[in-house]
Each structure stands twice: as structure tokens, then as C-alpha cells.
Short mmCIF file of C-alpha atoms in Angstrom, two decimals:
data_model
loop_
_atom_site.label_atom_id
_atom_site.label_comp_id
_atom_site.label_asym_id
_atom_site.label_seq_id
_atom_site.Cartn_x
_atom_site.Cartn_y
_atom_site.Cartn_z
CA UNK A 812 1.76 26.32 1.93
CA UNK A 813 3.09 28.58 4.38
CA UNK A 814 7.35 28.34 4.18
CA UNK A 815 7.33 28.81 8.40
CA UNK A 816 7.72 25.48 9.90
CA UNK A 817 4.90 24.93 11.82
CA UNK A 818 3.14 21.99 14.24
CA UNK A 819 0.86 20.55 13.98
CA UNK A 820 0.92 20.14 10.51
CA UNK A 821 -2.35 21.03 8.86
CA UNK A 822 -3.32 18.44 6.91
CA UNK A 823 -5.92 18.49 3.77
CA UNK A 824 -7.34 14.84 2.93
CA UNK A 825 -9.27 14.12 -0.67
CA UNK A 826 -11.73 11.38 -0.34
CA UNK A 827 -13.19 10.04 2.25
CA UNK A 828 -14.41 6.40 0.80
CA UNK A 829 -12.74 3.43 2.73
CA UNK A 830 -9.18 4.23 2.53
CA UNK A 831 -10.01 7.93 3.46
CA UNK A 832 -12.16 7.55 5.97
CA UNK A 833 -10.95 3.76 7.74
CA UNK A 834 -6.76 4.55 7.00
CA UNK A 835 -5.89 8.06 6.11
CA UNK A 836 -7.92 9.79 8.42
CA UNK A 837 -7.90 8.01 11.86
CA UNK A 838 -4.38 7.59 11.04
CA UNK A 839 -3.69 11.35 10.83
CA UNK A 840 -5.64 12.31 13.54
CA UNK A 841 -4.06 10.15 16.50
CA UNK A 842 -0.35 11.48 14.84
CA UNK A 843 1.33 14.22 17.08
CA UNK A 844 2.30 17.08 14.91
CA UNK A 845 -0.52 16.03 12.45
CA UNK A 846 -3.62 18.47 12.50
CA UNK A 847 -6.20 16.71 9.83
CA UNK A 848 -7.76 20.44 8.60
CA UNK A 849 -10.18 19.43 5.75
CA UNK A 850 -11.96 16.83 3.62
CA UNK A 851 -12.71 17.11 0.09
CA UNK A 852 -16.09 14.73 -0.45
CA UNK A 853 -19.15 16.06 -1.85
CA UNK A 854 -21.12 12.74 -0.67
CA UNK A 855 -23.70 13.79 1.87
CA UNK A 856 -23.63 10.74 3.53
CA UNK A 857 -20.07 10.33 3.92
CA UNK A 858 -19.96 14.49 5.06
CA UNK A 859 -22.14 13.46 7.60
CA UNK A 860 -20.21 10.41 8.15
CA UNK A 861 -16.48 12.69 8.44
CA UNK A 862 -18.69 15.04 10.92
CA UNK A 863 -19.44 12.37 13.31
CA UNK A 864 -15.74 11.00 13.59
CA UNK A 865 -13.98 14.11 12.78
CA UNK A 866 -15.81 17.23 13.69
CA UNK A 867 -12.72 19.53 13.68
CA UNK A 868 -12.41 18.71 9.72
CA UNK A 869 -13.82 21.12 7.40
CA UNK A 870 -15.81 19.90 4.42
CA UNK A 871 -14.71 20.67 0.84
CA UNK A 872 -16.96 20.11 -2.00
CA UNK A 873 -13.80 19.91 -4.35
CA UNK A 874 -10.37 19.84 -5.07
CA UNK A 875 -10.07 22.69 -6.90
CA UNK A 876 -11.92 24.36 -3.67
CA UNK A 877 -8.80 23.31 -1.31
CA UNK A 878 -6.32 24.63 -4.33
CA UNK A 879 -7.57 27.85 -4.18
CA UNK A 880 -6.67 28.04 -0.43
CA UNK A 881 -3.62 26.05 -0.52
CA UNK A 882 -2.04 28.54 1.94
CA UNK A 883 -4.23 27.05 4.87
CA UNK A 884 -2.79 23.55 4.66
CA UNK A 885 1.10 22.46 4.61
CA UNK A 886 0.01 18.65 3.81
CA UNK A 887 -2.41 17.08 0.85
CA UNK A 888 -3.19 13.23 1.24
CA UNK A 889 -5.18 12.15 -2.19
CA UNK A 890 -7.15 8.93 -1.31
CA UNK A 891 -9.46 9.34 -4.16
CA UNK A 892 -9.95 6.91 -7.30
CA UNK A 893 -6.57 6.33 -9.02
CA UNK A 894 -7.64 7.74 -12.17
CA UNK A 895 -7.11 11.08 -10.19
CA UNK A 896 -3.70 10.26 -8.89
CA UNK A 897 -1.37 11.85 -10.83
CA UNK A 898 -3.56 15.26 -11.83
CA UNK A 899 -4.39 15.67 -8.32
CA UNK A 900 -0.85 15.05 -7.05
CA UNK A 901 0.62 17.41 -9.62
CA UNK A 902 -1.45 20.33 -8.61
CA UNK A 903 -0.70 19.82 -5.40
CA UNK A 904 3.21 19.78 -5.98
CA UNK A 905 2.44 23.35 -8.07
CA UNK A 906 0.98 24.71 -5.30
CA UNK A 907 4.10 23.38 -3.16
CA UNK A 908 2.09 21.45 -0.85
CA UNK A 909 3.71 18.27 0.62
CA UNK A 910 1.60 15.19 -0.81
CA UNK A 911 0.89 11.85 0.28
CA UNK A 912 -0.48 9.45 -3.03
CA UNK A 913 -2.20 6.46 -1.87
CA UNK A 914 -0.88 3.35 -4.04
CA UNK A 915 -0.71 2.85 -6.56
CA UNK A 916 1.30 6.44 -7.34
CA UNK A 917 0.36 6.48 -11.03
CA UNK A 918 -1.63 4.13 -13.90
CA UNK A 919 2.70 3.67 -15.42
CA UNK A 920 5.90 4.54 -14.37
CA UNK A 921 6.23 7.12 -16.79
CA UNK A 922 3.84 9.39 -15.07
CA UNK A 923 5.42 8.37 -11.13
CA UNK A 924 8.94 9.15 -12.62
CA UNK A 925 7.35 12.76 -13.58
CA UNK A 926 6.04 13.61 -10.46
CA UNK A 927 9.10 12.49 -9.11
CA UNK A 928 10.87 14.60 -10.86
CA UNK A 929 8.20 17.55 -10.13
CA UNK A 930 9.04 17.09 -6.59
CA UNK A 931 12.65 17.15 -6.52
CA UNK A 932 12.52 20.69 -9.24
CA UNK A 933 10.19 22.22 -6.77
CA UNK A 934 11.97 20.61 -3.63
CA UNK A 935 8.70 19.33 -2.22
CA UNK A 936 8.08 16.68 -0.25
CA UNK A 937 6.06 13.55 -1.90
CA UNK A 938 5.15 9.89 -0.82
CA UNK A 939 3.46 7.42 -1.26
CA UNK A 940 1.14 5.36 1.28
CA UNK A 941 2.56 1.61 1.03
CA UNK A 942 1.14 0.66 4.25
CA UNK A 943 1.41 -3.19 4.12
CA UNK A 944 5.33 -2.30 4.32
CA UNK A 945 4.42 -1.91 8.14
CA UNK A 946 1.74 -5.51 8.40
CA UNK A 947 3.04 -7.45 11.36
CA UNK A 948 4.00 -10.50 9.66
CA UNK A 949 6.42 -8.67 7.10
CA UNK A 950 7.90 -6.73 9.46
CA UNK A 951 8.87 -10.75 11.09
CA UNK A 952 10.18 -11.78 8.26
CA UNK A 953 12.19 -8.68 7.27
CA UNK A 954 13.87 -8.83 11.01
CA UNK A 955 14.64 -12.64 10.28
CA UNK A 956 16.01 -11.87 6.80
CA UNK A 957 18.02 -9.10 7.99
CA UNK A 958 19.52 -11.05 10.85
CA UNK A 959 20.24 -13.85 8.68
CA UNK A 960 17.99 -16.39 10.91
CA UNK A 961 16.67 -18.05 7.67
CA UNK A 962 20.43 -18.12 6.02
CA UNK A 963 20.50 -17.16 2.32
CA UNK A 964 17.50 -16.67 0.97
CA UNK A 965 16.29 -18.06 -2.46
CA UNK A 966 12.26 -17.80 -2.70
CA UNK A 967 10.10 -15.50 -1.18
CA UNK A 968 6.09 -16.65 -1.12
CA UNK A 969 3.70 -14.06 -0.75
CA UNK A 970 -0.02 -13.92 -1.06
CA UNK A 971 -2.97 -11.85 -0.64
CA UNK A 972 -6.13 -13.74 -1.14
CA UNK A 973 -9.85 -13.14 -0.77
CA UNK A 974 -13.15 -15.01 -1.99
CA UNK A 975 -15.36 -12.88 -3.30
CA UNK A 976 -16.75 -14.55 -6.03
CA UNK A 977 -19.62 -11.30 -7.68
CA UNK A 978 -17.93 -8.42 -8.45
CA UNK A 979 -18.85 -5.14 -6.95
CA UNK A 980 -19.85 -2.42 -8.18
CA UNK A 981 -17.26 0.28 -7.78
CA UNK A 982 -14.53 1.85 -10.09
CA UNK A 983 -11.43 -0.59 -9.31
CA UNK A 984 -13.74 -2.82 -11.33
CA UNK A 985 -14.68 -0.74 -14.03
CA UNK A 986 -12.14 -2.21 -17.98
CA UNK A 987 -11.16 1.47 -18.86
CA UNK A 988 -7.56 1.73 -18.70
CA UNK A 989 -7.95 5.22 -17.07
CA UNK A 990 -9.56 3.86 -13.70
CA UNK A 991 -6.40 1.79 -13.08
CA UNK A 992 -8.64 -1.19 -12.17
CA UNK A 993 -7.81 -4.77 -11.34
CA UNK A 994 -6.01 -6.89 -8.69
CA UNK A 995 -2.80 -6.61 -10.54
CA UNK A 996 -2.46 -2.71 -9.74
CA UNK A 997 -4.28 -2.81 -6.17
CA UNK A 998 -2.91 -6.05 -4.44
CA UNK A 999 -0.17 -6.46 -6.91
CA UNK A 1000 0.90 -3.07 -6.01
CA UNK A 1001 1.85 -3.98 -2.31
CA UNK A 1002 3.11 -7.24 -3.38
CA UNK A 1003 5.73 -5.94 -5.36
CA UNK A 1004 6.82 -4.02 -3.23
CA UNK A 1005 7.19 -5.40 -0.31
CA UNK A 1006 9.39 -8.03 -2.30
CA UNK A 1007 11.57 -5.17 -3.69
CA UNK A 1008 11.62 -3.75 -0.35
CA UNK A 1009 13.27 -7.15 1.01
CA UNK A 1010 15.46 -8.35 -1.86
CA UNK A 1011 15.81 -5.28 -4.04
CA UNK A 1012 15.70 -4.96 -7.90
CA UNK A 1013 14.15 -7.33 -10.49
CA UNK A 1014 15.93 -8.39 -13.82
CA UNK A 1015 13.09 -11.11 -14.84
CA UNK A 1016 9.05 -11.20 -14.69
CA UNK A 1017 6.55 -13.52 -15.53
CA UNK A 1018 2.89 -13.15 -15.34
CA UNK A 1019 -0.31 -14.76 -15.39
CA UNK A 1020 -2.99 -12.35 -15.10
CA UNK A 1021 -6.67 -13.42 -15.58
CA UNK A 1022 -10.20 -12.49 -15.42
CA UNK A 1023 -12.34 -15.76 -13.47
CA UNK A 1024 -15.58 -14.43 -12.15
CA UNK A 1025 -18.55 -14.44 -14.04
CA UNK A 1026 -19.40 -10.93 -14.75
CA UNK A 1027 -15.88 -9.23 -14.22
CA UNK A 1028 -14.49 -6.99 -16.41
CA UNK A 1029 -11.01 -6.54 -15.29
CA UNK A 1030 -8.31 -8.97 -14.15
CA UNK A 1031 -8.95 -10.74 -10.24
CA UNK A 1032 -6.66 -14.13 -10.19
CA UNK A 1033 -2.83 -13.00 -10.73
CA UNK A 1034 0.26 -14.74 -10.32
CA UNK A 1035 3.83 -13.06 -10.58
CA UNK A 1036 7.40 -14.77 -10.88
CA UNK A 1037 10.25 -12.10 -10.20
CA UNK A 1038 13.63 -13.18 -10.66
CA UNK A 1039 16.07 -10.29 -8.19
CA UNK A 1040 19.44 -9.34 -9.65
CA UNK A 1041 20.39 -11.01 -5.94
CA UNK A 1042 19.26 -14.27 -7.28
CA UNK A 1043 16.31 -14.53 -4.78
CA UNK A 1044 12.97 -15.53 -6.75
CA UNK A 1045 9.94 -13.66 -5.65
CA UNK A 1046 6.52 -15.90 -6.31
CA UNK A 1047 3.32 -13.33 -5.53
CA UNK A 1048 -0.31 -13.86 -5.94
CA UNK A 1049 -3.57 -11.85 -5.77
CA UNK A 1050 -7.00 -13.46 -6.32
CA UNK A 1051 -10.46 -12.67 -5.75
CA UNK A 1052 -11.64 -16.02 -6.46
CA UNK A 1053 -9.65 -18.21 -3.90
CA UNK A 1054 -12.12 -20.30 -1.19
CA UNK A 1055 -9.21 -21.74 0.43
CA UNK A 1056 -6.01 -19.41 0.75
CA UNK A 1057 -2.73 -20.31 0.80
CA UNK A 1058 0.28 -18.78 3.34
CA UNK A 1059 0.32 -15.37 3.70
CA UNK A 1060 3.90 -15.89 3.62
CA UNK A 1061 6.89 -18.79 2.88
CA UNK A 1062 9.67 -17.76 2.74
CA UNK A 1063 12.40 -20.42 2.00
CA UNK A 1064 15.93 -19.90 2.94
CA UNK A 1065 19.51 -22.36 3.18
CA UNK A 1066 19.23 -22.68 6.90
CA UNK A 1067 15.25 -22.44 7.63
CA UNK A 1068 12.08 -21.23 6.37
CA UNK A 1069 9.57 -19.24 7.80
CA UNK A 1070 5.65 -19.59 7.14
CA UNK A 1071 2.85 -17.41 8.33
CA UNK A 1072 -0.74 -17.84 7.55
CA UNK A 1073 -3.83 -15.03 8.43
CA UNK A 1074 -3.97 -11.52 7.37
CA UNK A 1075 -2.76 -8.22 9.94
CA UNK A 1076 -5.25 -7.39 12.11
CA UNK A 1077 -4.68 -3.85 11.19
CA UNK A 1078 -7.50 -3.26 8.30
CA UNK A 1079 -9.72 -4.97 10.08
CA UNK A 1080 -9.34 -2.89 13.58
CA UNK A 1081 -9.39 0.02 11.39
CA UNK A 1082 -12.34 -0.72 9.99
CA UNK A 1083 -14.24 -1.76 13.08
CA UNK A 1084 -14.10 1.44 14.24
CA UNK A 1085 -10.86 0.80 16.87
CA UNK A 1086 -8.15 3.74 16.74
CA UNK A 1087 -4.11 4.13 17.30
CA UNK A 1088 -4.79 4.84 21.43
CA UNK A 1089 -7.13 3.00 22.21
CA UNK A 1090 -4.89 0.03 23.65
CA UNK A 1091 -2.21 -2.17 22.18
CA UNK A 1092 -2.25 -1.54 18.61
CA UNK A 1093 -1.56 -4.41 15.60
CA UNK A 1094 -1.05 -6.91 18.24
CA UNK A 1095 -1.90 -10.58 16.94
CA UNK A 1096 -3.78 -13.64 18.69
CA UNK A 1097 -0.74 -16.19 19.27
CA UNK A 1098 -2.51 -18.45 17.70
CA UNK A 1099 -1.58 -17.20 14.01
CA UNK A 1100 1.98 -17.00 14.99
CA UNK A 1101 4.06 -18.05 12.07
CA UNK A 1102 6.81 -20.83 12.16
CA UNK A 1103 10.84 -20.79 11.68
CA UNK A 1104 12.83 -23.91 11.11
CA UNK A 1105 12.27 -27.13 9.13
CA UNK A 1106 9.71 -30.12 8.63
CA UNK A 1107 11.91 -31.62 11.25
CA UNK A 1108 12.06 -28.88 13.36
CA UNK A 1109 10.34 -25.60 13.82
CA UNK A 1110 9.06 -23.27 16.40
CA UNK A 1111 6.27 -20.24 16.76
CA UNK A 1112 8.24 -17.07 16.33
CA UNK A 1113 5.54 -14.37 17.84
CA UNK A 1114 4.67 -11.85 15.25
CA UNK A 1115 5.74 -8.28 15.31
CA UNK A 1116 3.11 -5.58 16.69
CA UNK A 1117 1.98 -4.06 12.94
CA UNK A 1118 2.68 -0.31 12.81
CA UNK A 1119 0.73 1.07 10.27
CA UNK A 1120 1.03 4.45 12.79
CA UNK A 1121 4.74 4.43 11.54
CA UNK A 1122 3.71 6.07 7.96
CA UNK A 1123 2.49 9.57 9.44
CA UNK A 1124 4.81 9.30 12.23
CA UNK A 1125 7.55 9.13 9.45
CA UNK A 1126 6.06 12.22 7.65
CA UNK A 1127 5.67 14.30 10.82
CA UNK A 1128 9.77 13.63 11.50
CA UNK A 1129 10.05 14.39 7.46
CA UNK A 1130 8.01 17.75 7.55
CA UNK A 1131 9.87 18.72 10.95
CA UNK A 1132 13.23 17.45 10.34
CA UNK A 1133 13.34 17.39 6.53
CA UNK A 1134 14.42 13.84 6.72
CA UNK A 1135 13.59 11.33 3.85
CA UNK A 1136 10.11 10.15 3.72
CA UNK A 1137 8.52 7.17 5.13
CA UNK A 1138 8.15 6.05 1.40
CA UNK A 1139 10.55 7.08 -1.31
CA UNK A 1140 8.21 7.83 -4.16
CA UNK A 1141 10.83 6.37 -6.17
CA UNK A 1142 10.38 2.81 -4.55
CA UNK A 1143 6.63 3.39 -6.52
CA UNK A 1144 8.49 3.94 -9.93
CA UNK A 1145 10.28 0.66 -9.26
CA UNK A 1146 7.07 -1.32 -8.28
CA UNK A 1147 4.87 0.25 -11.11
CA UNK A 1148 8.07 -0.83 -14.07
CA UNK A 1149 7.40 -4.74 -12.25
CA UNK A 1150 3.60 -4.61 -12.84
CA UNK A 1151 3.90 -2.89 -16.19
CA UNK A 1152 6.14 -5.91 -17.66
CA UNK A 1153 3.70 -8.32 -15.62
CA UNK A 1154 1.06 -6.65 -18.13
CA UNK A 1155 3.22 -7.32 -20.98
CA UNK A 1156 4.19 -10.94 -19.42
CA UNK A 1157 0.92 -11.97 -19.62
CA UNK A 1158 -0.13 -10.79 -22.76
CA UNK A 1159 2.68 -12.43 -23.96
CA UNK A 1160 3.39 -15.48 -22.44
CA UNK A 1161 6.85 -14.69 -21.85
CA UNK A 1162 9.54 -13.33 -19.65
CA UNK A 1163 10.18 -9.56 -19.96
CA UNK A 1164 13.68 -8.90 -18.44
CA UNK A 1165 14.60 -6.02 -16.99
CA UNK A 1166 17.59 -3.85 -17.69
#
């Protein structure tokens, strides 16, 4: 990487499957002082694909191929399989290239606290994409936490839920350790932390983690119990197999509660093609509006414009400004030491506390 501060930022993205090519790479190119450079996919379909929607990217057939020219990029975003997480982002580091790890960081949180400290040695920037810390409907109930409309806090609800009963075919579900498979380390991953991010460190956690479709081979139906060293209980689940969901979100305070059902309209704008620019961004229909009060009494509270934009934002202010970045890679540590003792939890059937 060159050592002259520069902008835009030239920016080197590997892989260019869905969160590549629907969230990393729209979301870098509408970023001022982001320049995305290159993309590292050998797939002809999807270099035809990154042509269409990106024609100012280069196409690299391989890591190794943007290592070798490290000095044309100042940025490396790895949005490949997680299995590759942790080689990829350590090369990167050693070639003193800012990286960006899509979640989760590492397979444990021995291998995140390494590259953590691999960054810090080499005094290089690295982060990790938690992009659910920016979904609409957190962002409403961290503003109602923080300004104490719910009064002291004691259980935080959150869910992600889908319904897709047949497995696909696809690494994440694929039983080798290595792949880092499984609801528990995709969902569960921004789960955790969004409830660390709200109510801080964990002393207690108990798991169920199961495998309920026919066919599966790694864990899709989880449920996590997190005890904070505030006192707040965090109760999370992930599931492939739910045909009704619950609340996204309950979360259950001494004064009121707030509840929000429906997912962020983010993913699916991304996904459908629509870009940061194009109009109001992460803007919900009313009609999914959460509630704040009691049984007795409650009213909408309109949810917060999502801001999934804020990530690369951050990093351009980071790069520029050397400012912290949008994600402390040590917030990933944290998160991957939670789903780690879930793992044990469940094999176990008890509670693994937390020193």
C-alpha cells in the first residue's frame, strides 16, 4: 500500500457471491473517497456479472494475483467463504493493506485475537463488516435505550428468522469445522453482537443449538440465553425452520417496552438491484413501525432510516483521519468467545460462565 494518503481510496474486493456483489460492492462504490479498483472471482458468470454493474473494476483470477500488486490498492475487503477469513486477512495485514473481514472475523477467538494483534504490531487498520449494527430497527431501540425511554432495562429479545425448510447447497452448509458453517456462526454472529453492542459484556451463556431439517448437516434452529455483567438478560434466536416468526425485537424495560416485528428493508433493496443514491435510503413502510409503552398503553415510534452506508463512510473518515474504525475488530473477539461457549453450552447442557 502506498504510505501517501490518498482519495479516493483504492479499494480491492475478494468475492463477488452475494455479500460481494449485493453489500460490499454497491456499498463501496456510492462511498466518496472509496474507489472500488478490483475483484478477485474466477467465476465467469459472476466476471461477467461484476462487468455489467461495475465496469471500472478490474478482474482478478486470485488472491495471490492482487498480493503480488498490493502497491495498487490501499484497501482489501475479503467477502469470500469464512474458511478463508483469517489466511486471507493475514496476508493482507503483511502486505500492510487496510482490511475489511466480513463476519464472522475468524472460525474462534483465538485466531480474531491474533489478527488483532497483527494489526496493532504492524499499525494497520482492520475491521470487521457487522452491518446489522446499522438495521433501522436497532438503531430505534439503541436511541430509546440510550435515552432511557424504556427505563432500566432487564431483557433484550432478538430474532432473526427464516423458513426455509431444504437446505441449499452451498458451503455455510457443508459439517466440516473448517467452513465455519451453521446459523450459530452466521445469524448468531450479528445477534451477539448487537446485544453486546447495547448492554456490553457477558458473564453467563446458555445454548440450544440444533440440526431440524431433513437433510442438514450443520446446526439451523438456535437459541441463546446471555446473562450481561449489567444484569440485563439477552434471549437471541436464529432458525431456518420457523413458518411463523416471532418479533424481530422485545425489548422489556422498568418503565416500557418496545416491540418491532419485519426485517430492514436494507438486504432486500440491496438485492433488488436499488443503490445508496438512488432516493431515500433504508426508509421503512409505517406500517411495520414498532411500539413503545405498555399493554395499557403504547404508541408507533417511526423507525430509524437504516444506514448500512455508515460502515464505508466510517472507514473513509478512518483511512483519512486515522480515527477508530466503524467496527473495532475487537468487538468480533468478544462476539466469537459468546458463540464459542454457546458451542460448549449446548453440547453440554449447561451454563458456561464467563470470566
Amino acid at each position: 500500500m502506498s504510505t501517501t494518503p490518498r482519495t479516493p481510496y483504492r479499494v480491492a474486493l475478494i468475492g463477488y457471491g452475494l455479500a460481494g456483489s449485493a453489500f460490499h460492492a454497491p456499498l463501496i462504490a456510492t462511498t466518496p473517497g472509496l474507489r472500488l479498483d478490483a475483484v478477485v472471482t474466477a467465476n465467469p458468470e459472476r466476471r461477467e456479472q461484476l462487468a455489467r454493474e461495475h465496469p471500472g473494476a478490474r478482474a482478478l483470477d486470485t488472491p495471490e494475483q492482487l498480493l503480488a500488486e498490493a502497491d495498487e490498492y490501499d484497501v482489501v475487503v475479503i467477502a469470500s467463504p469464512n474458511r478463508t477469513h483469517v489466511p486471507l486477512a493475514r496476508a493482507a495485514l503483511t502486505a500492510g493493506l487496510a482490511t475489511v473481514v466480513d463476519k464472522p472475523l475468524a472460525a474462534t477467538a483465538a485466531e480474531a485475537r491474533a489478527l488483532c494483534g497483527l494489526a496493532a504490531s504492524r499499525g494497520t487498520l482492520l475491521t470487521v463488516f457487522q452491518n446489522r449494527r446499522w438495521d433501522g430497527d436497532f438503531l430505534t431501540a439503541r436511541r430509546l435505550v440510550e435515552e432511557g425511554a424504556l427505563g432500566r432495562v432487564h431483557r433484550f429479545e432478538s430474532r432473526f428468522e427464516r423458513f426455509r425448510p431444504k437446505p441449499k447447497a452451498g458451503w455455510r452448509e457443508l459439517a466440516d469445522p473448517a467452513e465455519v458453517g451453521g446459523t450459530l456462526y452466521d445469524l448468531g454472529s450479528h445477534l451477539v453482537d448487537q446485544a453486546l453492542t447495547l448492554f456490553g459484556p457477558v458473564r453467563g451463556v446458555y445454548a440450544e443449538v440444533d440440526v431440524r431439517r431433513d437433510g442438514a448437516a450443520v446446526d439451523d434452529d438456535v437459541f441463546l440465553a446471555l446473562t450481561h455483567t449489567s444484569g440485563t438478560r439477552s434471549h437471541l434466536w436464529a432458525s431456518a425452520l420457523a413458518p411463523l416468526s416471532g418479533p424481530r425485537l422485545r425489548v422489556l424495560g422498568d418503565r416500557a417496552g418496545y416491540v418491532k416485528r419485519g426485517m430492514d428493508p436494507q438486504e432486500a433493496a440491496l438485492r433488488a438491484g436499488h443503490r445508496p443514491g438512488d432516493g431515500p435510503w433504508g426508509v421503512e413502510d409505517p406500517a411495520l413501525h414498532g411500539l413503545l409503552g405498555t399493554d395499557e398503553e403504547r404508541t408507533p415510534v417511526p423507525t430509524e432510516p437504516g444506514a448500512y452506508p455508515a460502515f464505508y463512510a466510517g472507514l473513509a473518515t478512518a483511512l483519512a483521519a486515522g480515527t477508530p474504525p466503524p467496527v473495532d475488530p475487537n468487538d468480533a473477539v468478544a462476539t466469537l468467545t459468546v458463540l464459542e461457549a454457546a458451542r460448549h453450552s449446548a453440547a453440554t447442557g449447561r451454563t458456561v460462565q464467563l470470566n
